[in-house]
Structures are given as C-alpha cells and as structure tokens.
Amino acid sequence: MFKGIIVAGCLVAMGVCSACVVSAQDTGGRVRELVSQLDKTKHKTKDKGSYHYEVYAEVRNEPVVMKPTDLAGKYISPDTADFRLDLTVASNGTATATGTGYEMVGVNAVRVNYTFTGRIDGALLTGTRTLEDGRKEPFEACFVNRTVRSGKNEADAAVTHHGFGIGYLQKDEHWSNRVYLEKM
C-alpha cells in the first residue's frame, strides 16, 4: 500500500513537471514567433534612364531574458515620441503600465492612452490593455535587442542602430504595424 502511494506521488510529480516544461516551451515558441514577425528586410532598386537607385534595410530582433524588476522603466519609440510606455514590474513578474499610442479609425490614425496589467514570463510580456474609452484588448510583446542595418545592398549594409526595448505588433483586419519602444 505504502509503495503504491509513493509510486502515485512520483507519477503526479512527473505530470506536474512535464506540464511546467510544456508551458515553458509554449512561451519560448510564442516569443520566437513574435520576434520573427518583428524582423524585416527590405531591398529596393529603381532604374530610370542612366539613374540607378538602390537601398537596403534590415531589422533583426533577439529576445532578451532579464530579472523582471530590471525591465521596469520608460520605453519610447525612436521614430516618434507619441508611442510610449511607462512600465512598473514587481519581483514576481507582475507588470502594470500606462502608455500612449495610435490606432486606426477608418483611414485616420487616432492617438489613444491606455493602461496595462499583466505579467512577464522570460522575454514575453502578456496581459490586458485597457483603452481610455474602456475597451479591453489582449496585449503581448517581447523584450528584445534590436539591430538595424542599412546601405545600398546587403553586402555594404552597416549597423545604423542597436538598442534594447519592447517590440509588439498592432493589428486589425485591414492593417498591421510593427512597434518598437526603446528603453530610456
């Protein structure tokens, strides 16, 4: 009887441990998926008569795992200060934030303020974003090291920017936008 209880206890412990591994793998898989969607490569050439124009740009992101409290701070878009996030993080990974961004309403971009509650698991930030009009939407982002290379073509492209921040996708049924906020 005692042997049966020990075996049952071991099986339960193994089941719990395997559930933890699956959860960790799922989080890592989601991070890789998001990071790949944030990456971008663009190469354009234009020839008109004797004029030749060529431009190359590449954005690469690598997920970053840090102690949750080290991730707290101000994050601002390097492209426009209108995208920003002030993140507060507890040692257990619970996160709250206030932020400003844009959303499309028809063909117009409308500035919105929001609050966020969620948690950090490795490089993944997940939770709920509440917009100023009361609408709630799921939100997920990744903490990343971002490297931008540009030049005439891939061979001569050089690093033009490297930084640490939060990357996420804005989407609706008609458009999508990659957003990167760099830690200040």
Coordinates of N, CA and C in Angstrom, one line a residue:
M1 N 0.8 -1.2 0.0 CA 0.0 0.0 0.0 C 0.9 1.3 0.0
F2 N 1.9 1.3 0.9 CA 2.7 2.4 1.0 C 3.5 2.6 -0.3
K3 N 3.9 1.5 -0.9 CA 4.7 1.6 -2.2 C 3.8 2.2 -3.3
G4 N 2.5 1.8 -3.3 CA 1.6 2.4 -4.2 C 1.4 3.9 -4.1
I5 N 1.4 4.4 -2.9 CA 1.3 5.8 -2.6 C 2.5 6.5 -3.1
I6 N 3.7 6.0 -2.9 CA 4.9 6.6 -3.4 C 4.9 6.6 -4.9
V7 N 4.6 5.5 -5.5 CA 4.5 5.5 -7.0 C 3.5 6.5 -7.5
A8 N 2.4 6.6 -6.9 CA 1.3 7.5 -7.4 C 1.9 9.0 -7.2
G9 N 2.5 9.2 -6.1 CA 3.1 10.5 -5.8 C 4.1 10.9 -6.8
C10 N 5.0 9.9 -7.2 CA 6.0 10.2 -8.2 C 5.4 10.5 -9.6
L11 N 4.3 9.7 -9.9 CA 3.6 10.0 -11.2 C 3.0 11.3 -11.2
V12 N 2.4 11.8 -10.1 CA 1.8 13.1 -10.1 C 2.9 14.2 -10.2
A13 N 4.0 14.0 -9.5 CA 5.1 14.9 -9.6 C 5.7 15.0 -11.0
M14 N 5.8 13.9 -11.7 CA 6.3 13.8 -13.1 C 5.3 14.6 -14.0
G15 N 4.0 14.4 -13.7 CA 3.0 15.1 -14.5 C 3.0 16.6 -14.3
V16 N 3.2 17.0 -13.1 CA 3.4 18.4 -12.8 C 4.6 19.0 -13.5
C17 N 5.7 18.3 -13.4 CA 7.0 18.8 -14.0 C 6.8 18.8 -15.5
S18 N 6.2 17.8 -16.1 CA 6.1 17.8 -17.6 C 5.1 19.0 -18.0
A19 N 4.1 19.3 -17.2 CA 3.3 20.5 -17.5 C 4.1 21.7 -17.5
C20 N 5.0 21.9 -16.5 CA 5.9 23.0 -16.4 C 6.8 23.2 -17.7
V21 N 7.3 22.1 -18.1 CA 8.2 22.1 -19.3 C 7.4 22.5 -20.5
V22 N 6.2 21.9 -20.7 CA 5.3 22.3 -21.8 C 5.0 23.7 -21.8
S23 N 4.7 24.3 -20.6 CA 4.3 25.7 -20.5 C 5.5 26.5 -20.9
A24 N 6.7 26.2 -20.4 CA 7.9 26.9 -20.8 C 8.2 26.9 -22.3
Q25 N 8.0 25.7 -22.9 CA 8.3 25.5 -24.3 C 7.3 26.4 -25.1
D26 N 6.0 26.4 -24.6 CA 5.0 27.2 -25.3 C 5.3 28.7 -25.3
T27 N 5.8 29.2 -24.1 CA 6.2 30.6 -24.0 C 7.4 30.9 -25.0
G28 N 8.4 30.0 -25.0 CA 9.5 30.2 -25.9 C 9.1 30.2 -27.3
G29 N 8.2 29.3 -27.7 CA 7.7 29.2 -29.0 C 7.0 30.5 -29.4
R30 N 6.2 31.0 -28.5 CA 5.4 32.3 -28.8 C 6.4 33.4 -29.0
V31 N 7.5 33.5 -28.1 CA 8.5 34.5 -28.2 C 9.1 34.5 -29.6
R32 N 9.5 33.3 -30.0 CA 10.2 33.1 -31.3 C 9.3 33.6 -32.5
E33 N 8.0 33.2 -32.4 CA 7.0 33.6 -33.4 C 6.9 35.2 -33.4
L34 N 6.7 35.8 -32.3 CA 6.6 37.2 -32.2 C 7.9 37.9 -32.8
V35 N 9.0 37.5 -32.3 CA 10.3 38.1 -32.8 C 10.4 37.9 -34.3
S36 N 10.1 36.8 -34.9 CA 10.2 36.6 -36.3 C 9.2 37.6 -37.0
Q37 N 8.1 37.9 -36.5 CA 7.2 38.9 -37.1 C 7.7 40.3 -37.0
L38 N 8.5 40.6 -36.0 CA 9.1 41.9 -35.8 C 10.3 42.2 -36.8
D39 N 10.9 41.1 -37.2 CA 12.1 41.2 -38.1 C 11.6 41.6 -39.5
K40 N 12.4 42.4 -40.2 CA 12.0 42.9 -41.5 C 13.3 43.1 -42.4
T41 N 13.2 42.7 -43.7 CA 14.2 43.0 -44.6 C 13.6 43.6 -45.8
K42 N 14.2 44.7 -46.3 CA 13.7 45.4 -47.5 C 14.8 45.8 -48.4
H43 N 14.7 45.5 -49.7 CA 15.7 45.8 -50.7 C 14.9 46.4 -51.9
K44 N 15.2 47.6 -52.3 CA 14.6 48.3 -53.4 C 15.6 48.8 -54.4
T45 N 15.3 48.6 -55.7 CA 16.1 49.2 -56.7 C 15.2 49.9 -57.7
K46 N 15.7 51.0 -58.3 CA 15.0 51.7 -59.3 C 15.9 52.2 -60.3
D47 N 15.6 51.9 -61.6 CA 16.4 52.3 -62.7 C 15.5 53.2 -63.6
K48 N 16.0 54.4 -63.9 CA 15.3 55.2 -64.8 C 16.3 56.0 -65.7
G49 N 16.4 55.5 -66.9 CA 17.5 56.0 -67.8 C 18.8 55.7 -67.3
S50 N 19.7 56.7 -67.1 CA 21.0 56.5 -66.5 C 21.1 56.5 -65.0
Y51 N 19.9 56.7 -64.4 CA 19.9 56.9 -62.9 C 19.6 55.5 -62.3
H52 N 20.4 55.1 -61.3 CA 20.2 53.8 -60.6 C 20.2 54.2 -59.1
Y53 N 19.1 53.7 -58.5 CA 18.9 53.9 -57.1 C 18.7 52.6 -56.4
E54 N 19.4 52.4 -55.3 CA 19.3 51.1 -54.6 C 19.4 51.4 -53.1
V55 N 18.5 50.7 -52.3 CA 18.5 50.9 -50.9 C 18.2 49.5 -50.2
Y56 N 18.9 49.3 -49.1 CA 18.7 48.0 -48.4 C 18.5 48.3 -46.9
A57 N 17.6 47.7 -46.2 CA 17.4 47.9 -44.8 C 17.0 46.5 -44.2
E58 N 17.5 46.3 -43.0 CA 17.3 45.0 -42.3 C 17.1 45.3 -40.8
V59 N 16.0 44.8 -40.2 CA 15.8 44.9 -38.8 C 15.8 43.5 -38.2
R60 N 16.6 43.2 -37.3 CA 16.7 41.9 -36.6 C 16.5 42.1 -35.1
N61 N 15.8 41.2 -34.5 CA 15.5 41.2 -33.1 C 15.9 39.9 -32.4
E62 N 16.5 40.0 -31.2 CA 16.8 38.9 -30.4 C 16.1 39.0 -29.1
P63 N 15.4 37.9 -28.7 CA 14.7 38.0 -27.4 C 15.7 38.1 -26.2
V64 N 15.3 38.9 -25.2 CA 16.2 39.1 -24.0 C 15.4 38.7 -22.8
V65 N 16.1 37.9 -21.9 CA 15.5 37.5 -20.7 C 16.3 38.1 -19.6
M66 N 15.7 38.9 -18.7 CA 16.3 39.6 -17.6 C 15.5 39.4 -16.3
K67 N 16.1 39.8 -15.2 CA 15.3 39.8 -14.0 C 14.2 40.8 -14.2
P68 N 12.9 40.4 -13.9 CA 11.7 41.2 -14.1 C 11.9 42.7 -13.7
T69 N 12.4 42.9 -12.5 CA 12.5 44.3 -12.0 C 13.4 45.1 -12.8
D70 N 14.4 44.5 -13.5 CA 15.3 45.3 -14.3 C 14.7 45.8 -15.6
L71 N 13.5 45.2 -15.9 CA 12.8 45.6 -17.1 C 11.9 46.8 -16.9
A72 N 11.7 47.2 -15.7 CA 10.8 48.4 -15.4 C 11.5 49.7 -15.9
G73 N 10.7 50.6 -16.4 CA 11.2 51.9 -16.8 C 10.4 52.5 -17.9
K74 N 10.9 53.5 -18.6 CA 10.3 54.3 -19.6 C 10.7 53.7 -21.0
Y75 N 9.8 53.5 -21.9 CA 10.1 53.0 -23.2 C 9.5 54.0 -24.2
I76 N 10.3 54.4 -25.2 CA 9.8 55.4 -26.1 C 10.2 55.0 -27.5
S77 N 9.4 55.2 -28.5 CA 9.7 54.9 -29.9 C 10.8 55.8 -30.4
P78 N 11.9 55.2 -31.0 CA 12.9 56.1 -31.6 C 12.4 56.9 -32.8
D79 N 11.3 56.5 -33.4 CA 10.8 57.1 -34.6 C 9.9 58.3 -34.2
T80 N 9.1 58.2 -33.2 CA 8.2 59.2 -32.7 C 7.9 59.1 -31.2
A81 N 8.0 60.2 -30.5 CA 7.8 60.2 -29.1 C 6.3 60.0 -28.7
D82 N 5.4 59.9 -29.7 CA 4.0 59.6 -29.5 C 3.7 58.2 -29.1
F83 N 4.6 57.3 -29.3 CA 4.5 55.9 -28.8 C 5.3 55.8 -27.6
R84 N 4.7 55.5 -26.4 CA 5.5 55.4 -25.2 C 4.8 54.5 -24.2
L85 N 5.6 54.0 -23.3 CA 5.1 53.0 -22.2 C 5.9 53.2 -21.0
D86 N 5.3 53.5 -19.9 CA 5.9 53.5 -18.5 C 5.6 52.2 -17.8
L87 N 6.6 51.4 -17.6 CA 6.4 50.0 -17.1 C 6.8 49.9 -15.7
T88 N 6.0 49.3 -14.8 CA 6.3 49.0 -13.4 C 6.3 47.5 -13.3
V89 N 7.3 46.9 -12.7 CA 7.3 45.5 -12.6 C 7.7 45.0 -11.1
A90 N 6.9 44.1 -10.6 CA 7.2 43.5 -9.3 C 8.2 42.4 -9.4
S91 N 8.8 42.0 -8.4 CA 9.8 40.9 -8.4 C 9.2 39.6 -8.9
N92 N 7.9 39.4 -8.7 CA 7.3 38.1 -9.1 C 6.9 38.1 -10.6
G93 N 7.2 39.2 -11.3 CA 6.9 39.3 -12.8 C 5.5 40.0 -13.1
T94 N 4.8 40.4 -12.1 CA 3.5 41.1 -12.3 C 3.9 42.5 -12.8
A95 N 3.2 43.0 -13.9 CA 3.5 44.2 -14.5 C 2.3 45.1 -14.7
T96 N 2.5 46.4 -14.5 CA 1.5 47.4 -14.8 C 2.1 48.5 -15.6
A97 N 1.3 49.2 -16.4 CA 1.9 50.2 -17.3 C 0.8 51.3 -17.6
T98 N 1.3 52.4 -18.0 CA 0.5 53.4 -18.7 C 1.2 53.7 -20.0
G99 N 0.4 54.1 -21.0 CA 1.1 54.3 -22.3 C 0.2 55.1 -23.2
T100 N 0.9 55.5 -24.3 CA 0.2 56.3 -25.4 C 0.6 55.6 -26.7
G101 N -0.3 55.6 -27.6 CA -0.1 55.0 -29.0 C -1.1 55.5 -29.9
Y102 N -1.2 54.9 -31.1 CA -2.2 55.2 -32.1 C -3.0 54.0 -32.5
E103 N -4.2 54.2 -32.9 CA -5.0 53.1 -33.6 C -5.7 53.7 -34.8
M104 N -5.9 52.9 -35.7 CA -6.6 53.4 -37.0 C -8.1 53.4 -36.7
V105 N -8.7 54.5 -37.1 CA -10.2 54.6 -37.1 C -10.5 55.0 -38.5
G106 N -11.0 54.0 -39.3 CA -11.2 54.3 -40.8 C -9.8 54.5 -41.4
V107 N -9.6 55.6 -42.0 CA -8.3 55.9 -42.6 C -7.5 56.9 -41.8
N108 N -8.0 57.2 -40.6 CA -7.3 58.2 -39.8 C -6.6 57.5 -38.6
A109 N -5.4 57.9 -38.2 CA -4.7 57.4 -37.0 C -5.2 58.3 -35.9
V110 N -5.7 57.7 -34.8 CA -6.2 58.4 -33.6 C -5.3 58.1 -32.4
R111 N -4.8 59.1 -31.7 CA -4.0 58.9 -30.5 C -4.8 58.4 -29.4
V112 N -4.3 57.4 -28.7 CA -5.0 56.7 -27.6 C -4.1 56.6 -26.4
N113 N -4.7 56.8 -25.2 CA -4.0 56.5 -24.0 C -4.5 55.2 -23.5
Y114 N -3.7 54.4 -22.7 CA -4.1 53.1 -22.2 C -3.4 52.8 -20.9
T115 N -4.0 51.8 -20.2 CA -3.3 51.2 -19.0 C -3.1 49.7 -19.4
F116 N -2.2 49.1 -18.7 CA -1.9 47.7 -18.9 C -1.7 47.0 -17.6
T117 N -2.2 45.8 -17.5 CA -1.9 44.9 -16.4 C -1.6 43.5 -17.0
G118 N -0.6 42.9 -16.4 CA -0.2 41.6 -16.9 C 1.0 41.0 -16.2
R119 N 1.8 40.2 -16.9 CA 3.0 39.7 -16.3 C 4.1 39.4 -17.3
I120 N 5.3 39.2 -16.8 CA 6.4 38.9 -17.6 C 6.8 37.5 -17.4
D121 N 7.0 36.7 -18.4 CA 7.5 35.3 -18.4 C 8.6 35.2 -19.3
G122 N 9.8 35.3 -18.8 CA 11.0 35.3 -19.7 C 11.1 36.6 -20.5
A123 N 11.1 36.5 -21.8 CA 11.1 37.7 -22.7 C 9.7 38.1 -23.1
L124 N 8.7 37.4 -22.6 CA 7.3 37.7 -23.0 C 6.5 38.5 -22.0
L125 N 5.9 39.6 -22.5 CA 5.0 40.4 -21.7 C 3.6 40.2 -22.2
T126 N 2.7 39.7 -21.3 CA 1.4 39.4 -21.7 C 0.4 40.0 -20.7
G127 N -0.8 40.4 -21.2 CA -1.8 40.9 -20.3 C -2.9 41.6 -21.1
T128 N -3.6 42.5 -20.4 CA -4.7 43.2 -21.0 C -4.5 44.7 -21.0
R129 N -4.7 45.3 -22.2 CA -4.6 46.7 -22.4 C -6.0 47.3 -22.3
T130 N -6.2 48.3 -21.5 CA -7.5 49.0 -21.4 C -7.3 50.4 -21.9
L131 N -8.1 50.6 -23.0 CA -8.0 51.9 -23.7 C -8.8 53.0 -22.9
E132 N -8.6 54.2 -23.2 CA -9.3 55.3 -22.4 C -10.8 55.3 -22.5
D133 N -11.3 54.7 -23.6 CA -12.8 54.6 -23.8 C -13.4 53.4 -23.1
G134 N -12.5 52.6 -22.4 CA -13.0 51.4 -21.6 C -12.8 50.1 -22.3
R135 N -12.5 50.1 -23.6 CA -12.4 48.9 -24.3 C -11.1 48.1 -23.8
K136 N -11.2 46.8 -23.7 CA -10.1 46.0 -23.3 C -9.7 45.1 -24.4
E137 N -8.4 44.9 -24.6 CA -7.9 44.0 -25.6 C -6.6 43.3 -25.1
P138 N -6.5 42.0 -25.6 CA -5.2 41.3 -25.1 C -4.0 42.0 -25.7
F139 N -2.9 41.9 -25.0 CA -1.7 42.6 -25.4 C -0.5 41.6 -25.1
E140 N 0.4 41.5 -26.1 CA 1.6 40.7 -25.9 C 2.7 41.4 -26.6
A141 N 3.9 41.4 -26.0 CA 5.1 42.0 -26.5 C 6.3 41.2 -26.1
C142 N 7.4 41.5 -26.7 CA 8.7 40.8 -26.4 C 9.7 41.8 -26.0
F143 N 10.6 41.5 -25.1 CA 11.7 42.3 -24.7 C 12.8 41.8 -25.7
V144 N 13.4 42.8 -26.4 CA 14.4 42.4 -27.5 C 15.6 43.3 -27.5
N145 N 16.7 42.8 -28.1 CA 17.8 43.6 -28.5 C 17.5 43.7 -30.0
R146 N 17.5 45.0 -30.5 CA 17.1 45.3 -31.9 C 18.3 45.8 -32.6
T147 N 18.6 45.3 -33.8 CA 19.7 45.8 -34.6 C 19.2 46.2 -36.0
V148 N 19.5 47.4 -36.4 CA 19.1 47.9 -37.7 C 20.4 48.1 -38.6
R149 N 20.3 47.5 -39.8 CA 21.4 47.6 -40.7 C 20.9 48.3 -42.0
S150 N 21.6 49.2 -42.6 CA 21.2 49.7 -43.8 C 22.4 50.1 -44.7
G151 N 22.1 50.2 -46.0 CA 23.1 50.6 -47.0 C 22.5 50.5 -48.4
K152 N 23.3 50.4 -49.4 CA 22.8 50.3 -50.8 C 22.3 48.8 -51.0
N153 N 23.0 47.8 -50.5 CA 22.6 46.4 -50.6 C 23.1 45.7 -49.4
E154 N 22.8 44.4 -49.4 CA 23.1 43.6 -48.2 C 24.6 43.5 -48.0
A155 N 25.4 43.5 -49.0 CA 26.9 43.4 -48.9 C 27.5 44.6 -48.2
D156 N 27.0 45.8 -48.5 CA 27.6 47.0 -47.9 C 26.8 47.6 -46.7
A157 N 25.8 46.9 -46.3 CA 24.9 47.4 -45.2 C 25.8 47.4 -43.9
A158 N 25.6 48.4 -43.1 CA 26.3 48.6 -41.8 C 25.3 48.8 -40.8
V159 N 25.6 48.5 -39.5 CA 24.7 48.7 -38.4 C 24.6 50.2 -38.2
T160 N 23.3 50.6 -38.2 CA 23.0 52.1 -38.0 C 22.3 52.3 -36.7
H161 N 21.9 51.3 -36.0 CA 21.2 51.4 -34.7 C 21.2 50.1 -34.0
H162 N 21.5 50.1 -32.7 CA 21.4 48.9 -31.8 C 20.8 49.4 -30.5
G163 N 19.7 48.7 -30.0 CA 19.1 49.1 -28.8 C 18.4 48.0 -28.1
F164 N 17.9 48.2 -26.9 CA 17.1 47.3 -26.1 C 15.8 47.9 -25.9
G165 N 14.7 47.1 -26.0 CA 13.4 47.6 -25.8 C 12.3 46.6 -25.9
I166 N 11.1 47.0 -26.2 CA 9.9 46.2 -26.3 C 9.4 46.3 -27.7
G167 N 9.1 45.1 -28.3 CA 8.5 45.1 -29.6 C 7.2 44.4 -29.6
Y168 N 6.2 44.9 -30.4 CA 4.9 44.3 -30.5 C 4.3 44.6 -31.8
L169 N 3.2 43.9 -32.1 CA 2.5 44.1 -33.4 C 1.2 44.7 -33.1
Q170 N 0.8 45.7 -33.8 CA -0.6 46.2 -33.8 C -1.3 45.7 -35.0
K171 N -2.5 45.1 -34.9 CA -3.2 44.5 -36.0 C -4.7 44.8 -35.9
D172 N -5.3 44.9 -37.1 CA -6.7 44.7 -37.1 C -7.0 44.0 -38.5
E173 N -8.2 43.9 -38.9 CA -8.5 43.1 -40.1 C -7.9 43.7 -41.4
H174 N -7.5 45.0 -41.4 CA -7.1 45.6 -42.6 C -5.6 46.0 -42.6
W175 N -4.9 46.0 -41.5 CA -3.5 46.5 -41.5 C -2.8 45.9 -40.3
S176 N -1.5 46.1 -40.3 CA -0.6 45.7 -39.2 C 0.6 46.6 -39.1
N177 N 1.1 46.8 -38.0 CA 2.2 47.7 -37.7 C 3.1 47.1 -36.7
R178 N 4.4 47.2 -37.0 CA 5.5 46.8 -36.0 C 5.8 48.0 -35.2
V179 N 5.8 47.8 -33.9 CA 6.1 48.9 -33.0 C 7.3 48.5 -32.1
Y180 N 8.2 49.4 -32.0 CA 9.4 49.1 -31.2 C 9.6 50.3 -30.3
L181 N 9.6 50.1 -28.9 CA 9.8 51.1 -27.9 C 11.1 50.9 -27.2
E182 N 12.1 51.8 -27.3 CA 13.4 51.6 -26.7 C 13.4 52.1 -25.3
K183 N 14.1 51.3 -24.4 CA 14.2 51.7 -23.0 C 15.1 52.9 -22.9
M184 N 14.6 53.9 -22.1 CA 15.3 55.2 -21.9 C 16.1 55.1 -20.6

